[in-house]
Amino acid sequence: MQNFKTIKRLKLIVVLLIAGTTFWAHFQTNASTQEQSTRLFEIVGAMVPFEQRVGVDDRPSFVVHFEGDTHGTLEACG
Amino acid sequence: MLVESGYFLSEESDAHGRLRPDTIVKNDWVMKGYEEFPLDVANVSSHDLKYFAGGFVKSATKNQSLLNRLVGANIVSESSDINSPRPFLIREVPSRQTGEKPTKIAFVGLTETKPAAPPGFKFTDCIEAARRSVPEAKKSADLVVVLAKLSAADAARVAREVSGIDIIIDGNAESLAESFTSPFYVGQTLIVFTPFETRMMGELRFYRGAQGKFTTKQRFIALDEALVPEDPVAKKIVDAATLKETEARSQSKTLLEDWLSRSRARIASRNTEPAPGDSAGFATSAACSKCHLEQYVKWANSAHAHATDPLPPRAVEFETGCLACHSTGSVPIPPSKLRADLQAVQCEQCHGPGSAHVAKPAKGYGVIADMRKSCGSCHTSETSPRFDLQAAWQAIKH
């Protein structure tokens, strides 16, 4: 009876190990080769007062601003 | 620093796909704007190349200061007289932190391949171009940033298939429906997207870590007119640009109206004498009809007899060059020197000035030695892409 319980426990451990390894491998593949969305961005919306849009100076080494798709229009479009 | 992901110029074109006169003025003012608010690097997209094409001709002088800031790794010149944009540029950014060395950033340009490249250029595959340029750029830079005008899927493909890219800044949006695409990572490459029409300014903050590795934070700042105060210098440029663009449209309309008015006056006065400066003399198809009625009827029912009709509805894009193929006896020279002022493509546009023949009819006038060359002077691949000489001749055979 004792042996039977031990075998059952061992089986459970093996199943859990396999499931865990599979999940970990799958997660690693996703992380390295597939697109991950990131929430590390901030949208400073139209309701934010102008003075606050520049944001807090958190001492970056440098900043790159980017724009595009203006199609020859010089006027602000927002 | 300020960079541009592409499609920053207008590509509004005339009926034959050439940039309209007012579009050229509009784009000239964008260039003036960038002289006042300098861009560090700009990606030439397939939509911008038409405007810049002339500037890359080796002898050109226009816009040279901005041309030196353009990148386009998959834009290739097909002529020895034309330069290609550089595949990448390296910019050095001083650090704000004391004691830190400046950072060298390589900016590589990539564009989609539609619309087709203007004559003298071709677009190559963006993956192949990136595979060639990125390792080269990486040799002399701390960071490699790709400026792209590609779909989000293609930008992700570039990130997946080309190693060594730190960031892709991509202008993926084609309409307001795609006005904002969230940034995402493909492996180690961060892809950020320029909001449609720059309705928000993109900002990438770079922080140097302990091992010299950079992390970034991305911000997108709304640029609405309600709360962002007007910059007086920018306003001056925008106002002047709007005025000059309106003037260009108005000038095109006036040029056409003047020409139509002169041509109507010429027909009304039944003046078949040579126009001032025109020694050859055009007699008009009406004069031809007196002896060649059958041919005249064939012509009168052809599209040639209505070749001027498409001009008035598109008056804002008119330039004197249009008359070379939409009138008779006109040449693309300054308006004061326009010659016959005859509407439509009349008999003499192909057969030559006929006043002398009308005065003294004789054999030998009007023979067209090389029909392919004669028809091809107007029916080019640009103006008549589906033109078939044999089929066209069957339609007007006379």
XYZ file of C-alpha atoms in Angstrom:
476
model
C 0.000 0.000 0.000
C 2.846 2.344 0.951
C 4.641 1.456 -2.309
C 1.546 2.173 -4.337
C 1.283 5.700 -2.803
C 4.974 6.405 -3.501
C 4.620 5.347 -7.144
C 1.563 7.594 -7.488
C 3.490 10.566 -6.022
C 6.437 9.901 -8.329
C 4.112 9.780 -11.358
C 2.574 13.111 -10.335
C 6.018 14.692 -9.944
C 7.080 13.450 -13.400
C 3.889 14.818 -15.016
C 4.344 18.175 -13.288
C 7.999 18.304 -14.347
C 7.128 17.607 -17.988
C 4.319 20.185 -17.958
C 6.586 22.763 -16.315
C 9.433 22.162 -18.761
C 7.080 22.402 -21.754
C 5.578 25.659 -20.477
C 9.018 27.160 -19.787
C 10.334 26.169 -23.246
C 7.238 27.604 -24.913
C 7.605 30.857 -22.980
C 11.297 31.135 -23.911
C 10.513 30.623 -27.631
C 7.877 33.320 -27.506
C 10.148 35.725 -25.728
C 13.004 35.362 -28.158
C 11.375 35.012 -31.550
C 7.896 36.395 -31.487
C 6.552 39.870 -31.107
C 5.908 40.946 -27.553
C 3.730 43.892 -26.914
C 5.141 46.392 -24.501
C 3.396 48.728 -22.181
C 6.484 50.820 -21.652
C 5.060 53.852 -23.374
C 3.126 56.902 -22.374
C 0.491 58.785 -24.364
C 0.334 62.457 -23.517
C -3.161 63.288 -24.702
C -4.777 66.449 -25.953
C -6.312 67.214 -22.545
C -2.915 67.553 -20.873
C -1.918 71.225 -20.444
C 0.857 72.255 -22.805
C 3.378 72.939 -20.025
C 3.023 69.345 -18.811
C 3.408 67.700 -22.209
C 7.176 68.038 -22.148
C 7.082 65.704 -19.162
C 9.376 65.317 -16.202
C 13.115 65.439 -16.835
C 14.146 61.988 -15.621
C 17.714 62.521 -16.863
C 17.832 60.484 -20.068
C 21.221 60.377 -21.795
C 19.589 61.803 -24.914
C 16.230 62.069 -26.630
C 15.192 61.370 -30.226
C 11.967 62.923 -31.460
C 10.354 61.383 -34.505
C 7.670 62.329 -36.978
C 6.442 61.333 -40.429
C 3.502 60.824 -42.788
C 2.761 64.543 -42.917
C 2.219 64.417 -46.706
C 3.529 67.919 -47.353
C 1.282 69.561 -44.793
C 2.922 72.121 -42.560
C -0.030 72.829 -40.334
C -0.574 71.009 -37.048
C -3.097 68.225 -37.395
C -4.439 66.892 -34.154
C 17.505 65.268 -32.185
C 14.701 65.151 -34.720
C 14.254 62.398 -37.309
C 11.658 61.718 -39.988
C 10.313 58.269 -40.864
C 9.200 59.287 -44.385
C 6.292 60.428 -46.576
C 6.731 64.002 -45.434
C 6.105 65.487 -48.880
C 2.996 65.772 -50.999
C 2.712 63.488 -54.012
C -0.404 65.124 -55.498
C 0.136 64.536 -59.176
C -1.287 65.650 -62.497
C -3.213 63.424 -64.896
C 0.062 61.873 -66.079
C 1.497 61.171 -62.640
C 3.888 64.135 -62.522
C 3.952 66.387 -59.491
C 1.604 69.347 -60.033
C 3.090 72.881 -60.077
C 1.332 73.723 -56.778
C 2.586 70.444 -55.244
C 6.162 71.410 -56.086
C 5.629 74.818 -54.428
C 4.087 73.086 -51.388
C 7.075 70.745 -51.072
C 9.548 73.603 -51.600
C 8.021 75.214 -48.513
C 8.346 72.037 -46.489
C 12.052 72.211 -47.344
C 12.132 75.839 -46.202
C 10.453 74.740 -42.963
C 13.192 72.182 -42.387
C 15.835 74.859 -42.931
C 14.279 76.809 -40.063
C 13.640 73.757 -37.843
C 16.447 71.434 -38.899
C 15.948 67.731 -39.251
C 18.873 65.523 -38.344
C 17.954 62.615 -40.594
C 15.029 61.933 -42.935
C 14.021 58.684 -44.594
C 13.105 59.071 -48.280
C 9.941 57.089 -48.870
C 8.656 55.965 -52.255
C 6.167 58.844 -51.943
C 8.895 61.468 -51.465
C 11.325 60.329 -54.135
C 9.461 61.926 -57.040
C 10.166 65.382 -55.587
C 13.790 64.632 -54.727
C 14.575 62.764 -57.957
C 15.870 65.865 -59.737
C 17.973 66.809 -56.717
C 19.946 63.578 -56.904
C 21.113 64.397 -60.439
C 24.827 64.969 -59.971
C 24.750 68.479 -61.453
C 21.735 69.628 -59.375
C 22.014 72.344 -56.757
C 18.493 72.504 -55.289
C 17.929 71.306 -51.689
C 21.526 70.082 -51.330
C 21.582 70.818 -47.610
C 18.615 68.498 -46.941
C 19.753 65.906 -49.502
C 22.799 65.343 -47.315
C 20.474 64.360 -44.480
C 18.426 61.816 -46.436
C 18.727 58.053 -46.126
C 17.323 55.293 -48.328
C 19.073 51.918 -48.291
C 16.725 50.263 -50.787
C 16.646 53.155 -53.287
C 19.096 52.543 -56.107
C 20.090 54.851 -58.945
C 19.917 53.282 -62.392
C 21.999 55.978 -64.069
C 25.585 57.082 -63.698
C 24.388 60.714 -63.738
C 22.194 60.228 -60.674
C 23.216 59.685 -57.070
C 21.267 57.436 -54.706
C 20.462 58.551 -51.187
C 22.958 57.227 -48.653
C 21.930 53.861 -47.146
C 22.665 55.176 -43.666
C 24.003 58.174 -41.796
C 25.770 58.297 -38.461
C 24.954 61.025 -35.982
C 26.856 61.669 -32.784
C 24.774 62.727 -29.791
C 26.494 64.267 -26.779
C 25.339 62.765 -23.504
C 23.731 64.925 -20.852
C 25.474 62.947 -18.124
C 28.873 64.257 -17.158
C 31.756 62.017 -18.102
C 29.740 59.898 -20.535
C 31.098 59.652 -24.059
C 28.897 60.779 -26.960
C 26.696 58.114 -28.527
C 27.002 57.287 -32.207
C 23.672 56.380 -33.769
C 23.433 54.919 -37.256
C 20.176 55.724 -39.052
C 19.327 53.333 -41.897
C 16.484 54.199 -44.305
C 13.967 51.726 -45.762
C 10.900 52.321 -47.884
C 7.992 50.374 -49.288
C 8.208 49.848 -53.036
C 4.914 51.416 -54.099
C 4.250 53.758 -55.795
C 6.797 52.853 -58.452
C 10.130 54.635 -58.508
C 10.492 57.646 -60.814
C 12.668 57.274 -63.936
C 16.331 56.767 -63.061
C 15.666 54.898 -59.795
C 14.528 51.506 -58.623
C 13.493 50.088 -55.254
C 15.092 46.904 -54.044
C 13.912 44.409 -51.433
C 13.999 46.018 -47.987
C 15.256 42.866 -46.238
C 18.170 42.467 -48.634
C 19.025 46.165 -48.342
C 18.887 45.988 -44.540
C 21.065 42.860 -44.518
C 23.690 44.787 -46.492
C 23.496 48.102 -44.627
C 22.909 47.196 -40.972
C 26.184 45.279 -40.364
C 28.086 48.070 -42.130
C 26.361 50.717 -40.006
C 26.872 48.706 -36.825
C 30.665 48.785 -37.312
C 30.825 52.492 -36.564
C 27.866 53.052 -34.254
C 26.704 52.279 -30.722
C 23.071 51.982 -31.807
C 21.383 51.131 -35.095
C 18.028 52.768 -35.742
C 16.070 51.985 -38.909
C 13.798 54.737 -40.194
C 11.127 53.019 -42.234
C 8.031 53.629 -44.291
C 6.758 50.056 -44.267
C 3.676 48.182 -43.141
C 3.849 46.976 -39.512
C 4.127 43.395 -40.796
C 7.099 44.273 -43.014
C 8.791 46.191 -40.187
C 8.402 43.098 -37.981
C 9.814 40.942 -40.800
C 12.872 43.219 -41.044
C 13.358 42.920 -37.270
C 12.997 39.126 -37.407
C 15.248 38.538 -40.405
C 17.967 41.155 -39.927
C 20.027 41.023 -36.778
C 21.706 44.010 -35.181
C 18.841 46.515 -35.325
C 18.150 48.183 -31.983
C 15.084 50.211 -32.929
C 12.816 50.571 -35.952
C 10.895 53.847 -36.212
C 8.191 53.059 -38.735
C 5.549 55.190 -40.416
C 3.092 52.351 -41.023
C -0.223 54.208 -41.054
C -2.088 54.722 -44.291
C -5.249 56.212 -42.854
C -6.727 57.687 -39.709
C -8.024 54.216 -38.846
C -4.432 53.198 -38.105
C -3.605 56.468 -36.373
C -1.770 54.786 -33.496
C 0.021 51.456 -33.314
C 1.494 50.432 -29.969
C 5.222 49.772 -29.867
C 6.338 46.148 -29.585
C 9.469 44.055 -29.512
C 10.585 41.463 -32.015
C 13.393 39.652 -30.245
C 15.720 42.416 -29.097
C 14.445 44.994 -31.614
C 11.986 47.627 -30.452
C 9.540 48.794 -33.125
C 7.819 52.138 -32.582
C 5.342 53.691 -34.981
C 4.953 57.285 -36.090
C 1.370 58.315 -35.360
C -0.582 59.019 -38.571
C 0.149 62.515 -39.931
C 2.229 63.158 -36.784
C -0.929 63.878 -34.843
C 1.323 62.999 -31.936
C 5.050 63.690 -31.770
C 7.036 60.559 -31.009
C 9.694 60.712 -28.339
C 12.312 58.107 -27.482
C 14.223 58.678 -24.258
C 17.483 56.746 -24.001
C 18.995 55.802 -20.635
C 22.462 54.320 -20.448
C 22.727 51.414 -18.018
C 25.691 50.330 -15.933
C 27.195 48.176 -18.705
C 26.689 50.890 -21.291
C 23.535 49.189 -22.574
C 20.608 51.448 -23.368
C 17.041 51.185 -22.231
C 14.326 53.376 -23.668
C 11.067 54.964 -22.756
C 8.600 55.962 -25.468
C 6.261 58.918 -25.281
C 3.678 60.149 -27.764
C 2.730 63.794 -27.344
C -0.513 65.172 -28.792
C -0.048 68.155 -31.120
C -3.435 69.822 -31.177
C -3.919 73.424 -32.183
C -6.153 74.233 -29.224
C -3.571 73.958 -26.455
C -0.221 74.115 -28.254
C 0.650 77.791 -28.674
C 1.449 79.029 -32.175
C 5.161 79.450 -32.829
C 5.602 82.830 -34.582
C 8.409 81.617 -36.875
C 6.483 78.473 -37.815
C 3.315 80.493 -38.397
C 5.190 82.829 -40.747
C 6.394 79.855 -42.808
C 2.958 78.194 -42.861
C 1.225 81.428 -43.916
C 3.771 82.105 -46.665
C 3.516 78.496 -47.885
C -0.297 78.661 -48.034
C -0.139 81.948 -49.956
C 2.447 80.699 -52.470
C 0.559 77.453 -53.017
C -2.658 79.369 -53.694
C -0.755 81.673 -56.036
C 0.657 78.674 -57.928
C -2.868 77.291 -58.486
C -4.132 80.701 -59.501
C -1.219 81.191 -61.888
C -1.963 77.856 -63.561
C -5.622 78.815 -64.010
C -4.707 82.245 -65.394
C -2.173 80.775 -67.830
C -4.767 78.376 -69.213
C -7.536 80.972 -69.367
C -5.240 83.366 -71.231
C -4.261 80.693 -73.695
C -7.864 79.559 -74.271
C -8.891 83.135 -74.781
C -6.113 83.728 -77.349
C -6.968 80.532 -79.190
C -10.680 81.425 -79.318
C -9.810 84.899 -80.604
C -7.620 83.397 -83.295
C -10.379 81.097 -84.579
C -12.987 83.872 -84.327
C -10.860 86.183 -86.426
C -10.302 83.372 -88.951
C -6.695 84.349 -88.779
C -4.638 81.655 -90.414
C -1.642 83.871 -90.712
C 1.409 82.798 -88.790
C 1.322 83.908 -85.170
C 4.030 86.372 -84.087
C 7.311 84.533 -84.000
C 5.875 81.639 -85.983
C 7.442 81.637 -89.405
C 5.942 78.321 -90.474
C 2.219 79.085 -90.355
C -0.621 76.816 -89.363
C -3.746 76.728 -91.484
C -6.082 74.704 -89.171
C -7.918 71.467 -89.929
C -10.822 73.488 -91.293
C -8.548 74.623 -94.132
C -7.473 71.005 -94.762
C -11.130 69.925 -94.980
C -11.638 71.868 -98.216
C -9.707 69.210 -100.137
C -9.458 66.313 -97.636
C -13.047 66.074 -96.365
C -13.012 62.331 -95.716
C -9.845 62.597 -93.626
C -11.228 65.647 -91.879
C -14.389 63.772 -90.813
C -12.277 60.911 -89.500
C -10.194 63.393 -87.505
C -13.241 65.319 -86.225
C -14.562 62.095 -84.697
C -11.283 61.176 -83.079
C -9.939 61.938 -79.616
C -7.353 64.215 -81.237
C -10.117 66.682 -82.084
C -10.926 66.942 -78.360
C -7.390 66.941 -77.003
C -7.818 70.317 -75.289
C -11.028 69.322 -73.491
C -9.313 67.661 -70.465
C -7.409 70.853 -69.641
C -10.100 73.197 -68.195
C -11.351 70.723 -65.539
C -7.759 70.362 -64.317
C -6.817 74.034 -64.667
C -5.060 74.150 -61.275
C -2.411 71.765 -62.518
C -1.932 73.435 -65.918
C 1.520 74.369 -67.102
C 2.595 75.469 -70.557
C 4.209 72.078 -71.144
C 0.695 70.556 -71.360
C 0.162 72.375 -74.663
C 2.892 70.385 -76.375
C 0.433 67.490 -76.650
C -2.972 69.060 -75.949
C -2.906 71.725 -78.696
C -1.480 72.306 -82.138
C 1.746 74.074 -82.897
C 2.556 74.963 -79.309
C 5.887 74.285 -77.774
C 6.769 74.115 -74.092
C 8.449 77.487 -73.863
C 7.529 80.596 -71.840
C 3.935 81.703 -72.452
C 4.947 84.880 -74.224
C 6.436 82.724 -76.956
C 3.567 80.254 -77.409
C 2.988 79.904 -81.102
C -0.066 78.731 -82.998
C -2.640 78.988 -80.169
C -4.752 76.321 -81.864
C -6.946 74.096 -79.726
C -7.030 70.289 -80.159
C -4.485 68.109 -81.898
C -5.235 69.174 -85.438
C -3.937 67.726 -88.721
C -0.843 69.942 -88.663
C 0.347 68.745 -85.274
C 1.437 65.523 -86.975
C 1.776 66.621 -90.611
C 3.519 69.929 -89.973
C 2.524 73.574 -90.600
C 0.356 73.669 -93.720
C -0.075 77.328 -94.699
C 2.285 77.032 -97.643
C 0.571 73.814 -98.808
C -2.875 75.470 -98.573
C -1.623 78.429 -100.577
C -0.034 76.185 -103.202
C -1.223 72.579 -102.932
C 1.318 70.060 -104.154
C 2.420 66.508 -103.415
C 5.148 66.014 -100.877
C 3.621 67.891 -97.939
C 2.843 66.153 -94.691
C 4.566 62.805 -95.139
C 5.271 61.241 -91.771
C 8.561 59.402 -92.121
C 8.551 57.650 -88.761
C 5.111 57.180 -87.297
C 6.412 55.499 -84.121
C 8.602 58.517 -83.420
C 5.893 61.014 -84.360
C 3.142 59.432 -82.222
C 5.645 58.549 -79.515
C 6.527 62.188 -78.929
C 3.225 62.519 -77.030
C 2.124 58.937 -76.389
C 4.940 58.054 -74.018
C 4.912 55.292 -71.433
C 4.281 57.999 -68.834
C 1.373 59.784 -70.554
C -0.209 56.809 -72.386
C 0.901 53.673 -70.570
C -1.551 51.471 -72.494
C -0.824 53.006 -75.906
C -0.650 50.495 -78.738
C 0.530 52.070 -81.986
C -1.094 49.526 -84.316
C -4.469 49.673 -82.539
C -4.314 53.468 -82.391
C -3.527 53.718 -86.080
C -6.463 51.439 -86.934
C -8.714 53.823 -85.014
C -7.595 56.940 -86.881
C -6.414 55.491 -90.207
C -6.924 58.096 -92.946
